[in-house]
């Protein structure tokens, strides 16, 4: 590892050699069950044959033109597809960039341009990426923000509806509580007519897989509508059937003005998208958005094939079944160890939060780290999460077989119970 800096770490020493579906084989020939999916990128599984064929086919045609200098069909076809499948029956347009962070940056640029306002509302426990603006919106200090300031101004941070860690007991009426929180923000910190956008993950990703109650998201949407604030749903980790629906925001039945996607969109090829109300995104002057690799043709054909295969394989149904089985196993496990403070999840996006003490809820990061390490030693790639790094999250490919799922859950259970109480 002498060639790469310690700022870019690796949580396992496994070097990948081959991957298929929900399995990864390393250079020594060991095969692992993948509960990480390249951090939520492999919802469709490794090397889906339709995706591989589409990339191969495109390789034989051309690999790059730069859309700004010479447009191409894969870009347009994928933009049309995303405009059609994202929530909201209004006219939409989609632009492409390369990473989740870049999509977030562009969504904010579009909202600021359209409203002429500077302010952005973001949430505690949020993760929106590592570029300067996305990192400024992110809410976890170590390792993401520490030492990298100063951050961008005009960001107003509100609590995420994280019931388990709510200050005091969680409210019985989330709707009223969020009305109160926004009233306080608008009277004590910033006028609503200075706010361009609100950006939220419908389920916290890096923050520990906490699903916002639908009524909170609905209330936020109402407030956005009242004040002309652009509602941005960050579906980078939650999108593409991870929660059982194509997009997690659909559980709340609301139509965001802008939706940002990446990760599982193109099964591992670097691609992210900003899908926005046409009237919003079309405010931006010609040349104001884009990038050299924006909508690379290989990535776009991979995206098209991915979305088709996801529909064909009914990934939403698979995610719900995975979620049901996982939560059933987690709740049995929780009865056997006092190290677990909470289990939670939506669809196939599930988590175990470790605590030192169930009463104080003191986060237990060492247990989460030990679980991750011991899992890979026993053939399971697991991921941590959470502002306090005390959560294990599941991001297995949704094509995982029931047998592989059970085997993976067995490893997780064995490893956790072996740590004792
Ligand atoms: C919700 C969310 N937003 C943004 C990002 C940033 O994406 P990228 O790492 O592709 O820049 C991530 C990555 O984990 C994410 O989970």
CSV table of C-alpha atoms and ligand atoms in Angstrom, one decimal:
chain,number,residue,atom,x,y,z
A,1,UNK,CA,0.0,0.0,0.0
A,2,UNK,CA,3.1,2.2,-0.2
A,3,UNK,CA,1.7,3.8,-3.4
A,4,UNK,CA,-1.5,5.2,-2.0
A,5,UNK,CA,-1.9,7.7,0.8
A,6,UNK,CA,-3.3,6.8,4.2
A,7,UNK,CA,-6.1,9.4,3.7
A,8,UNK,CA,-7.6,6.9,1.2
A,9,UNK,CA,-7.8,3.8,3.5
A,10,UNK,CA,-9.1,0.3,3.0
A,11,UNK,CA,-11.2,-1.4,5.6
A,12,UNK,CA,-10.1,-4.9,4.5
A,13,UNK,CA,-6.8,-6.2,3.2
A,14,UNK,CA,-8.6,-8.3,0.5
A,15,UNK,CA,-7.6,-7.7,-3.1
A,16,UNK,CA,-10.5,-8.4,-5.4
A,17,UNK,CA,-9.9,-10.6,-8.4
A,18,UNK,CA,-13.3,-11.5,-9.7
A,19,UNK,CA,-16.9,-10.8,-8.8
A,20,UNK,CA,-20.3,-12.3,-9.7
A,21,UNK,CA,-23.7,-11.5,-8.3
A,22,UNK,CA,-23.3,-11.2,-4.6
A,23,UNK,CA,-19.9,-13.0,-4.4
A,24,UNK,CA,-16.4,-11.6,-4.6
A,25,UNK,CA,-13.3,-13.7,-5.0
A,26,UNK,CA,-9.9,-12.4,-3.9
A,27,UNK,CA,-6.5,-12.8,-5.5
A,28,UNK,CA,-5.8,-15.8,-3.2
A,29,UNK,CA,-8.9,-17.6,-4.4
A,30,UNK,CA,-11.0,-17.0,-1.3
A,31,UNK,CA,-14.7,-16.2,-2.0
A,32,UNK,CA,-16.6,-13.7,0.1
A,33,UNK,CA,-20.3,-12.9,0.4
A,34,UNK,CA,-20.7,-9.2,-0.3
A,35,UNK,CA,-22.8,-7.2,2.2
A,36,UNK,CA,-21.2,-4.0,1.0
A,37,UNK,CA,-21.8,-4.0,-2.8
A,38,UNK,CA,-19.0,-1.4,-3.3
A,39,UNK,CA,-20.9,0.8,-0.9
A,40,UNK,CA,-24.3,0.6,-2.4
A,41,UNK,CA,-23.3,0.5,-6.0
A,42,UNK,CA,-24.1,-3.1,-6.8
A,43,UNK,CA,-27.8,-3.3,-6.3
A,44,UNK,CA,-28.0,-5.3,-9.5
A,45,UNK,CA,-25.1,-7.5,-8.5
A,46,UNK,CA,-21.6,-7.8,-9.9
A,47,UNK,CA,-21.3,-8.3,-13.6
A,48,UNK,CA,-24.9,-8.6,-14.6
A,49,UNK,CA,-24.6,-10.1,-18.1
A,50,UNK,CA,-26.9,-7.5,-19.8
A,51,UNK,CA,-24.7,-4.7,-18.4
A,52,UNK,CA,-21.5,-6.4,-19.4
A,53,UNK,CA,-22.8,-6.9,-22.9
A,54,UNK,CA,-24.0,-3.3,-23.2
A,55,UNK,CA,-20.6,-2.0,-22.2
A,56,UNK,CA,-18.8,-4.4,-24.5
A,57,UNK,CA,-21.0,-3.4,-27.4
A,58,UNK,CA,-20.4,0.3,-26.7
A,59,UNK,CA,-16.6,-0.3,-26.4
A,60,UNK,CA,-16.6,-1.4,-30.0
A,61,UNK,CA,-18.3,1.9,-31.1
A,62,UNK,CA,-16.7,4.8,-29.2
A,63,UNK,CA,-15.8,5.5,-25.6
A,64,UNK,CA,-15.9,9.2,-25.4
A,65,UNK,CA,-16.7,12.4,-27.2
A,66,UNK,CA,-17.7,14.9,-24.5
A,67,UNK,CA,-21.4,15.6,-24.8
A,68,UNK,CA,-20.7,19.3,-25.1
A,69,UNK,CA,-18.7,18.9,-28.2
A,70,UNK,CA,-20.5,16.0,-29.8
A,71,UNK,CA,-23.7,14.6,-28.3
A,72,UNK,CA,-24.6,10.9,-28.4
A,73,UNK,CA,-27.6,8.7,-28.1
A,74,UNK,CA,-26.8,6.8,-24.8
A,75,UNK,CA,-26.8,10.1,-22.9
A,76,UNK,CA,-30.2,11.2,-24.4
A,77,UNK,CA,-31.8,7.8,-23.9
A,78,UNK,CA,-30.7,7.6,-20.2
A,79,UNK,CA,-31.8,11.1,-19.5
A,80,UNK,CA,-35.3,10.3,-21.0
A,81,UNK,CA,-35.4,7.2,-18.9
A,82,UNK,CA,-34.6,9.0,-15.7
A,83,UNK,CA,-37.1,11.8,-16.5
A,84,UNK,CA,-39.8,9.1,-16.9
A,85,UNK,CA,-39.1,7.0,-13.9
A,86,UNK,CA,-38.3,9.6,-11.2
A,87,UNK,CA,-41.3,10.7,-9.0
A,88,UNK,CA,-43.5,13.5,-10.3
A,89,UNK,CA,-45.5,13.8,-13.5
A,90,UNK,CA,-44.2,17.3,-14.3
A,91,UNK,CA,-41.7,18.0,-17.1
A,92,UNK,CA,-38.1,17.0,-16.1
A,93,UNK,CA,-34.6,17.2,-17.5
A,94,UNK,CA,-31.5,15.2,-16.5
A,95,UNK,CA,-27.8,16.1,-16.6
A,96,UNK,CA,-25.0,13.7,-15.8
A,97,UNK,CA,-21.7,14.0,-13.9
A,98,UNK,CA,-19.4,11.4,-12.5
A,99,UNK,CA,-19.8,11.1,-8.7
A,100,UNK,CA,-22.5,11.6,-6.1
A,101,UNK,CA,-20.7,14.6,-4.7
A,102,UNK,CA,-20.6,16.3,-8.1
A,103,UNK,CA,-24.4,15.6,-8.6
A,104,UNK,CA,-25.0,17.3,-5.2
A,105,UNK,CA,-22.9,20.3,-6.2
A,106,UNK,CA,-24.9,20.7,-9.4
A,107,UNK,CA,-28.2,20.3,-7.7
A,108,UNK,CA,-27.3,23.2,-5.4
A,109,UNK,CA,-26.0,25.3,-8.3
A,110,UNK,CA,-29.3,24.8,-10.1
A,111,UNK,CA,-31.4,25.7,-7.0
A,112,UNK,CA,-29.3,28.8,-6.3
A,113,UNK,CA,-29.5,30.0,-9.9
A,114,UNK,CA,-33.3,29.4,-10.2
A,115,UNK,CA,-34.2,31.1,-6.8
A,116,UNK,CA,-31.4,33.7,-6.7
A,117,UNK,CA,-31.0,32.8,-3.0
A,118,UNK,CA,-27.9,31.7,-1.2
A,119,UNK,CA,-29.1,29.5,1.7
A,120,UNK,CA,-29.2,25.8,2.0
A,121,UNK,CA,-30.8,23.7,4.7
A,122,UNK,CA,-29.1,20.4,5.5
A,123,UNK,CA,-29.3,17.9,8.3
A,124,UNK,CA,-27.3,16.4,11.1
A,125,UNK,CA,-25.9,13.0,10.3
A,126,UNK,CA,-26.0,13.8,6.6
A,127,UNK,CA,-23.4,12.6,4.1
A,128,UNK,CA,-23.5,14.3,0.7
A,129,UNK,CA,-19.9,13.8,-0.5
A,130,UNK,CA,-16.3,15.0,-0.2
A,131,UNK,CA,-16.0,17.9,-2.6
A,132,UNK,CA,-15.9,21.3,-0.9
A,133,UNK,CA,-19.7,22.1,-1.1
A,134,UNK,CA,-20.8,18.5,-0.6
A,135,UNK,CA,-18.4,18.2,2.4
A,136,UNK,CA,-19.8,21.4,3.8
A,137,UNK,CA,-23.3,19.9,3.7
A,138,UNK,CA,-22.0,16.7,5.3
A,139,UNK,CA,-22.4,16.4,9.0
A,140,UNK,CA,-19.7,13.9,10.2
A,141,UNK,CA,-16.5,15.6,11.3
A,142,UNK,CA,-14.1,12.7,11.5
A,143,UNK,CA,-12.9,11.5,9.0
A,144,UNK,CA,-14.8,13.6,6.4
A,145,UNK,CA,-14.4,17.2,7.4
A,146,UNK,CA,-11.6,17.3,10.0
A,147,UNK,CA,-8.8,19.6,8.9
A,148,UNK,CA,-10.4,20.6,5.6
A,149,UNK,CA,-12.2,23.8,6.6
A,150,UNK,CA,-13.1,26.6,6.2
A,151,UNK,CA,-16.4,25.3,4.9
A,152,UNK,CA,-18.9,27.1,2.7
A,153,UNK,CA,-21.2,29.7,4.4
A,154,UNK,CA,-25.0,29.9,4.2
A,155,UNK,CA,-25.6,26.3,5.3
A,156,UNK,CA,-28.2,25.9,8.0
A,157,UNK,CA,-28.3,22.6,9.8
A,158,UNK,CA,-31.4,21.0,11.4
A,159,UNK,CA,-31.8,17.8,13.4
A,160,UNK,CA,-32.6,14.7,11.4
A,161,UNK,CA,-35.6,12.8,12.7
A,162,UNK,CA,-33.4,10.2,14.3
A,163,UNK,CA,-35.8,8.8,17.0
A,164,UNK,CA,-33.2,6.7,18.8
A,165,UNK,CA,-30.9,9.6,19.3
A,166,UNK,CA,-33.4,12.5,19.6
A,167,UNK,CA,-32.6,15.0,22.3
A,168,UNK,CA,-35.0,13.9,25.0
A,169,UNK,CA,-37.7,11.5,24.1
A,170,UNK,CA,-38.8,11.5,20.4
A,171,UNK,CA,-41.9,13.6,19.8
A,172,UNK,CA,-45.3,12.0,19.6
A,173,UNK,CA,-46.2,14.4,16.8
A,174,UNK,CA,-43.3,14.7,14.3
A,175,UNK,CA,-45.2,17.0,12.1
A,176,UNK,CA,-45.7,19.6,14.8
A,177,UNK,CA,-42.2,19.2,16.1
A,178,UNK,CA,-40.8,20.0,12.6
A,179,UNK,CA,-43.1,22.9,12.1
A,180,UNK,CA,-41.7,24.3,15.4
A,181,UNK,CA,-38.1,23.6,14.3
A,182,UNK,CA,-38.6,25.4,11.0
A,183,UNK,CA,-40.3,28.3,12.7
A,184,UNK,CA,-37.4,28.7,15.0
A,185,UNK,CA,-34.9,28.5,12.1
A,186,UNK,CA,-36.8,31.2,10.2
A,187,UNK,CA,-37.1,33.5,13.1
A,188,UNK,CA,-33.7,33.1,14.8
A,189,UNK,CA,-31.3,32.2,12.0
A,190,UNK,CA,-32.3,33.0,8.5
A,191,UNK,CA,-35.4,34.3,6.6
A,192,UNK,CA,-37.0,31.7,4.4
A,193,UNK,CA,-36.8,33.9,1.4
A,194,UNK,CA,-33.0,33.6,1.6
A,195,UNK,CA,-33.1,29.8,1.4
A,196,UNK,CA,-32.6,28.3,-2.1
A,197,UNK,CA,-32.9,24.6,-1.2
A,198,UNK,CA,-33.4,21.9,1.4
A,199,UNK,CA,-31.4,18.8,0.8
A,200,UNK,CA,-32.1,15.5,2.6
A,201,UNK,CA,-31.5,11.8,2.4
A,202,UNK,CA,-34.9,10.1,2.8
A,203,UNK,CA,-32.9,7.4,4.7
A,204,UNK,CA,-29.6,8.4,6.1
A,205,UNK,CA,-26.8,6.4,4.4
A,206,UNK,CA,-23.4,7.0,5.9
A,207,UNK,CA,-25.3,8.5,8.9
A,208,UNK,CA,-26.5,5.0,9.9
A,209,UNK,CA,-29.6,4.0,7.9
A,210,UNK,CA,-32.2,6.0,9.8
A,211,UNK,CA,-35.4,6.4,7.8
A,212,UNK,CA,-37.1,9.8,8.1
A,213,UNK,CA,-40.8,9.2,9.0
A,214,UNK,CA,-43.0,10.0,5.9
A,215,UNK,CA,-44.8,12.8,7.8
A,216,UNK,CA,-41.6,14.6,8.4
A,217,UNK,CA,-40.7,14.5,4.7
A,218,UNK,CA,-44.2,15.6,3.9
A,219,UNK,CA,-44.0,18.5,6.3
A,220,UNK,CA,-40.7,19.6,4.9
A,221,UNK,CA,-42.2,19.5,1.4
A,222,UNK,CA,-45.1,21.7,2.6
A,223,UNK,CA,-42.7,24.2,4.1
A,224,UNK,CA,-40.6,24.2,0.9
A,225,UNK,CA,-43.8,24.9,-1.1
A,226,UNK,CA,-44.9,27.7,1.3
A,227,UNK,CA,-41.6,29.5,0.9
A,228,UNK,CA,-40.5,28.7,-2.7
A,229,UNK,CA,-37.6,26.5,-1.5
A,230,UNK,CA,-36.3,23.8,-3.8
A,231,UNK,CA,-36.7,20.3,-2.3
A,232,UNK,CA,-33.7,18.1,-3.2
A,233,UNK,CA,-33.8,14.4,-2.4
A,234,UNK,CA,-30.4,12.8,-2.2
A,235,UNK,CA,-31.1,9.3,-3.4
A,236,UNK,CA,-27.5,8.4,-4.1
A,237,UNK,CA,-27.5,5.5,-1.6
A,238,UNK,CA,-31.3,4.9,-1.2
A,239,UNK,CA,-32.1,4.8,-4.9
A,240,UNK,CA,-32.7,2.0,-7.4
A,241,UNK,CA,-34.8,-0.3,-5.2
A,242,UNK,CA,-32.6,-0.4,-2.2
A,243,UNK,CA,-35.6,0.3,0.1
A,244,UNK,CA,-38.0,-1.8,-1.9
A,245,UNK,CA,-39.3,1.1,-4.0
A,246,UNK,CA,-37.4,2.6,-7.0
A,247,UNK,CA,-36.7,5.7,-4.9
A,248,UNK,CA,-37.0,5.9,-1.1
A,249,UNK,CA,-38.9,9.2,-1.3
A,250,UNK,CA,-41.8,7.3,-2.8
A,251,UNK,CA,-42.5,5.9,0.7
A,252,UNK,CA,-43.5,9.4,1.6
A,253,UNK,CA,-45.5,10.0,-1.6
A,254,UNK,CA,-43.8,13.3,-2.4
A,255,UNK,CA,-42.3,14.5,-5.6
A,256,UNK,CA,-39.0,16.3,-5.1
A,257,UNK,CA,-38.1,19.2,-7.3
A,258,UNK,CA,-34.6,17.7,-7.8
A,259,UNK,CA,-33.5,14.2,-7.3
A,260,UNK,CA,-29.8,13.3,-7.3
A,261,UNK,CA,-28.7,9.7,-8.1
A,262,UNK,CA,-25.4,7.9,-8.5
A,263,UNK,CA,-24.0,4.6,-7.1
A,264,UNK,CA,-26.3,1.7,-8.4
A,265,UNK,CA,-27.4,3.8,-11.4
A,266,UNK,CA,-24.6,2.3,-13.6
A,267,UNK,CA,-23.6,-0.9,-11.8
A,268,UNK,CA,-20.1,0.4,-11.0
A,269,UNK,CA,-19.3,2.7,-13.9
A,270,UNK,CA,-18.8,6.2,-12.5
A,271,UNK,CA,-22.0,8.0,-13.3
A,272,UNK,CA,-24.3,10.4,-11.4
A,273,UNK,CA,-27.4,12.3,-12.4
A,274,UNK,CA,-29.3,15.4,-11.5
A,275,UNK,CA,-33.0,15.1,-12.5
A,276,UNK,CA,-34.9,18.3,-12.0
A,277,UNK,CA,-38.1,20.1,-12.9
A,278,UNK,CA,-37.5,21.4,-16.4
A,279,UNK,CA,-38.5,24.9,-15.5
A,280,UNK,CA,-35.9,24.9,-12.7
A,281,UNK,CA,-32.9,23.5,-14.5
A,282,UNK,CA,-33.6,25.4,-17.7
A,283,UNK,CA,-33.0,28.7,-15.9
A,284,UNK,CA,-29.2,28.1,-16.0
A,285,UNK,CA,-27.5,29.8,-18.9
A,286,UNK,CA,-25.9,27.8,-21.7
A,287,UNK,CA,-22.6,26.3,-20.7
A,288,UNK,CA,-23.3,26.8,-16.9
A,289,UNK,CA,-23.5,23.1,-16.3
A,290,UNK,CA,-21.5,20.1,-17.5
A,291,UNK,CA,-18.0,18.6,-17.4
A,292,UNK,CA,-15.6,16.7,-19.7
A,293,UNK,CA,-16.9,13.3,-18.7
A,294,UNK,CA,-20.5,14.3,-18.2
A,295,UNK,CA,-22.6,11.3,-19.4
A,296,UNK,CA,-19.8,9.1,-20.6
A,297,UNK,CA,-21.2,6.7,-23.2
A,298,UNK,CA,-19.9,3.6,-21.6
A,299,UNK,CA,-21.5,4.7,-18.3
A,300,UNK,CA,-24.8,5.7,-19.9
A,301,UNK,CA,-25.2,2.3,-21.7
A,302,UNK,CA,-24.4,0.6,-18.4
A,303,UNK,CA,-27.1,2.8,-16.8
A,304,UNK,CA,-29.7,1.9,-19.4
A,305,UNK,CA,-29.0,-1.8,-19.2
A,306,UNK,CA,-28.9,-1.6,-15.4
A,307,UNK,CA,-32.4,0.0,-15.2
A,308,UNK,CA,-33.9,-2.5,-17.7
A,309,UNK,CA,-32.4,-5.5,-15.8
A,310,UNK,CA,-33.6,-4.1,-12.5
A,311,UNK,CA,-37.1,-4.0,-13.8
A,312,UNK,CA,-36.9,-7.4,-15.4
A,313,UNK,CA,-35.6,-9.0,-12.2
A,314,UNK,CA,-38.1,-7.2,-10.0
A,315,UNK,CA,-35.5,-5.9,-7.7
A,316,UNK,CA,-38.1,-4.1,-5.6
A,317,UNK,CA,-39.7,-7.3,-4.6
A,318,UNK,CA,-36.3,-8.9,-3.9
A,319,UNK,CA,-35.3,-5.9,-1.7
A,320,UNK,CA,-38.5,-6.3,0.4
A,321,UNK,CA,-37.9,-10.0,0.9
A,322,UNK,CA,-34.3,-9.4,1.9
A,323,UNK,CA,-35.4,-6.8,4.3
A,324,UNK,CA,-38.0,-9.0,5.9
A,325,UNK,CA,-35.5,-11.8,6.4
A,326,UNK,CA,-32.7,-9.5,7.7
A,327,UNK,CA,-34.9,-7.8,10.2
A,328,UNK,CA,-36.3,-11.1,11.5
A,329,UNK,CA,-32.8,-12.3,12.1
A,330,UNK,CA,-31.6,-9.0,13.6
A,331,UNK,CA,-34.5,-8.9,16.1
A,332,UNK,CA,-33.7,-12.5,17.3
A,333,UNK,CA,-30.1,-11.4,17.5
A,334,UNK,CA,-30.9,-8.4,19.6
A,335,UNK,CA,-32.5,-10.6,22.2
A,336,UNK,CA,-29.3,-12.5,22.6
A,337,UNK,CA,-26.8,-9.6,23.1
A,338,UNK,CA,-27.0,-6.4,25.1
A,339,UNK,CA,-24.4,-4.8,22.8
A,340,UNK,CA,-27.2,-3.9,20.3
A,341,UNK,CA,-29.1,-0.6,21.1
A,342,UNK,CA,-31.3,-0.6,18.0
A,343,UNK,CA,-32.0,-2.4,14.8
A,344,UNK,CA,-33.8,-0.6,12.0
A,345,UNK,CA,-34.2,-0.4,8.3
A,346,UNK,CA,-36.4,0.1,5.3
A,347,UNK,CA,-36.5,-2.6,2.6
A,348,UNK,CA,-33.0,-4.0,2.1
A,349,UNK,CA,-31.3,-1.0,3.9
A,350,UNK,CA,-30.9,-2.4,7.4
A,351,UNK,CA,-28.6,-1.6,10.3
A,352,UNK,CA,-27.5,-2.7,13.8
A,353,UNK,CA,-26.5,0.1,16.1
A,354,UNK,CA,-24.0,-0.9,18.9
A,355,UNK,CA,-24.0,0.7,22.3
A,356,UNK,CA,-21.9,0.3,25.4
A,357,UNK,CA,-25.0,0.5,27.5
A,358,UNK,CA,-28.6,0.4,26.4
A,359,UNK,CA,-29.6,3.0,29.0
A,360,UNK,CA,-27.0,5.6,28.3
A,361,UNK,CA,-26.9,4.7,24.6
A,362,UNK,CA,-23.2,5.5,24.5
A,363,UNK,CA,-22.1,4.6,21.0
A,364,UNK,CA,-19.8,1.5,20.8
A,365,UNK,CA,-17.5,2.0,17.9
A,366,UNK,CA,-15.0,-0.7,18.9
A,367,UNK,CA,-17.7,-3.4,18.6
A,368,UNK,CA,-18.7,-2.2,15.1
A,369,UNK,CA,-15.1,-2.2,14.0
A,370,UNK,CA,-14.4,-5.6,15.5
A,371,UNK,CA,-17.5,-7.0,13.8
A,372,UNK,CA,-16.5,-5.7,10.4
A,373,UNK,CA,-12.9,-7.1,10.8
A,374,UNK,CA,-14.1,-10.5,12.1
A,375,UNK,CA,-16.7,-10.8,9.3
A,376,UNK,CA,-14.2,-10.6,6.5
A,377,UNK,CA,-12.0,-13.1,8.3
A,378,UNK,CA,-15.0,-15.4,8.1
A,379,UNK,CA,-15.9,-14.7,4.5
A,380,UNK,CA,-18.3,-11.8,4.7
A,381,UNK,CA,-17.7,-8.2,3.6
A,382,UNK,CA,-19.5,-5.9,6.0
A,383,UNK,CA,-19.6,-2.2,6.3
A,384,UNK,CA,-19.8,0.2,9.2
A,385,UNK,CA,-21.7,3.5,9.3
A,386,UNK,CA,-23.0,6.2,11.6
A,387,UNK,CA,-21.8,9.6,12.9
A,388,UNK,CA,-20.2,7.7,15.8
A,389,UNK,CA,-19.0,4.8,13.5
A,390,UNK,CA,-21.0,2.3,15.7
A,391,UNK,CA,-23.3,0.9,13.2
A,392,UNK,CA,-23.1,-2.1,10.8
A,393,UNK,CA,-25.2,-1.6,7.7
A,394,UNK,CA,-26.2,-4.0,5.0
A,395,UNK,CA,-25.8,-3.1,1.3
A,396,UNK,CA,-25.8,-6.6,-0.3
A,397,UNK,CA,-26.6,-6.8,-4.0
A,398,UNK,CA,-30.4,-7.3,-4.3
A,399,UNK,CA,-29.8,-10.4,-6.5
A,400,UNK,CA,-28.3,-12.2,-3.5
A,401,UNK,CA,-29.8,-15.7,-3.3
A,402,UNK,CA,-31.7,-16.7,-0.2
A,403,UNK,CA,-29.0,-19.2,0.7
A,404,UNK,CA,-26.2,-16.6,0.3
A,405,UNK,CA,-28.2,-14.1,2.4
A,406,UNK,CA,-28.7,-16.7,5.2
A,407,UNK,CA,-25.1,-17.7,5.1
A,408,UNK,CA,-24.0,-14.0,5.4
A,409,UNK,CA,-26.5,-13.4,8.2
A,410,UNK,CA,-25.1,-16.5,9.9
A,411,UNK,CA,-21.6,-15.1,9.8
A,412,UNK,CA,-22.8,-11.7,11.1
A,413,UNK,CA,-24.7,-13.4,14.0
A,414,UNK,CA,-21.8,-15.7,14.9
A,415,UNK,CA,-19.3,-12.9,14.9
A,416,UNK,CA,-21.5,-10.6,17.1
A,417,UNK,CA,-22.3,-13.4,19.6
A,418,UNK,CA,-18.7,-14.5,19.8
A,419,UNK,CA,-17.9,-11.0,21.2
A,420,UNK,CA,-19.9,-11.9,24.3
A,421,UNK,CA,-22.0,-9.6,26.4
B,1,LIG,C1,-26.3,9.9,0.3
B,1,LIG,C2,-25.0,10.1,-0.4
B,1,LIG,N1,-24.8,11.3,-1.0
B,1,LIG,C3,-23.7,11.6,-1.7
B,1,LIG,C4,-22.6,10.6,-1.7
B,1,LIG,C5,-21.4,10.9,-2.4
B,1,LIG,O1,-21.2,10.1,-3.5
B,1,LIG,P1,-19.7,9.9,-4.2
B,1,LIG,O2,-18.9,9.1,-3.2
B,1,LIG,O3,-20.0,9.2,-5.4
B,1,LIG,O4,-19.2,11.3,-4.4
B,1,LIG,C6,-22.8,9.4,-1.0
B,1,LIG,C7,-21.7,8.4,-1.0
B,1,LIG,O5,-21.6,7.6,-0.1
B,1,LIG,C8,-24.0,9.2,-0.4
B,1,LIG,O6,-24.3,8.0,0.3
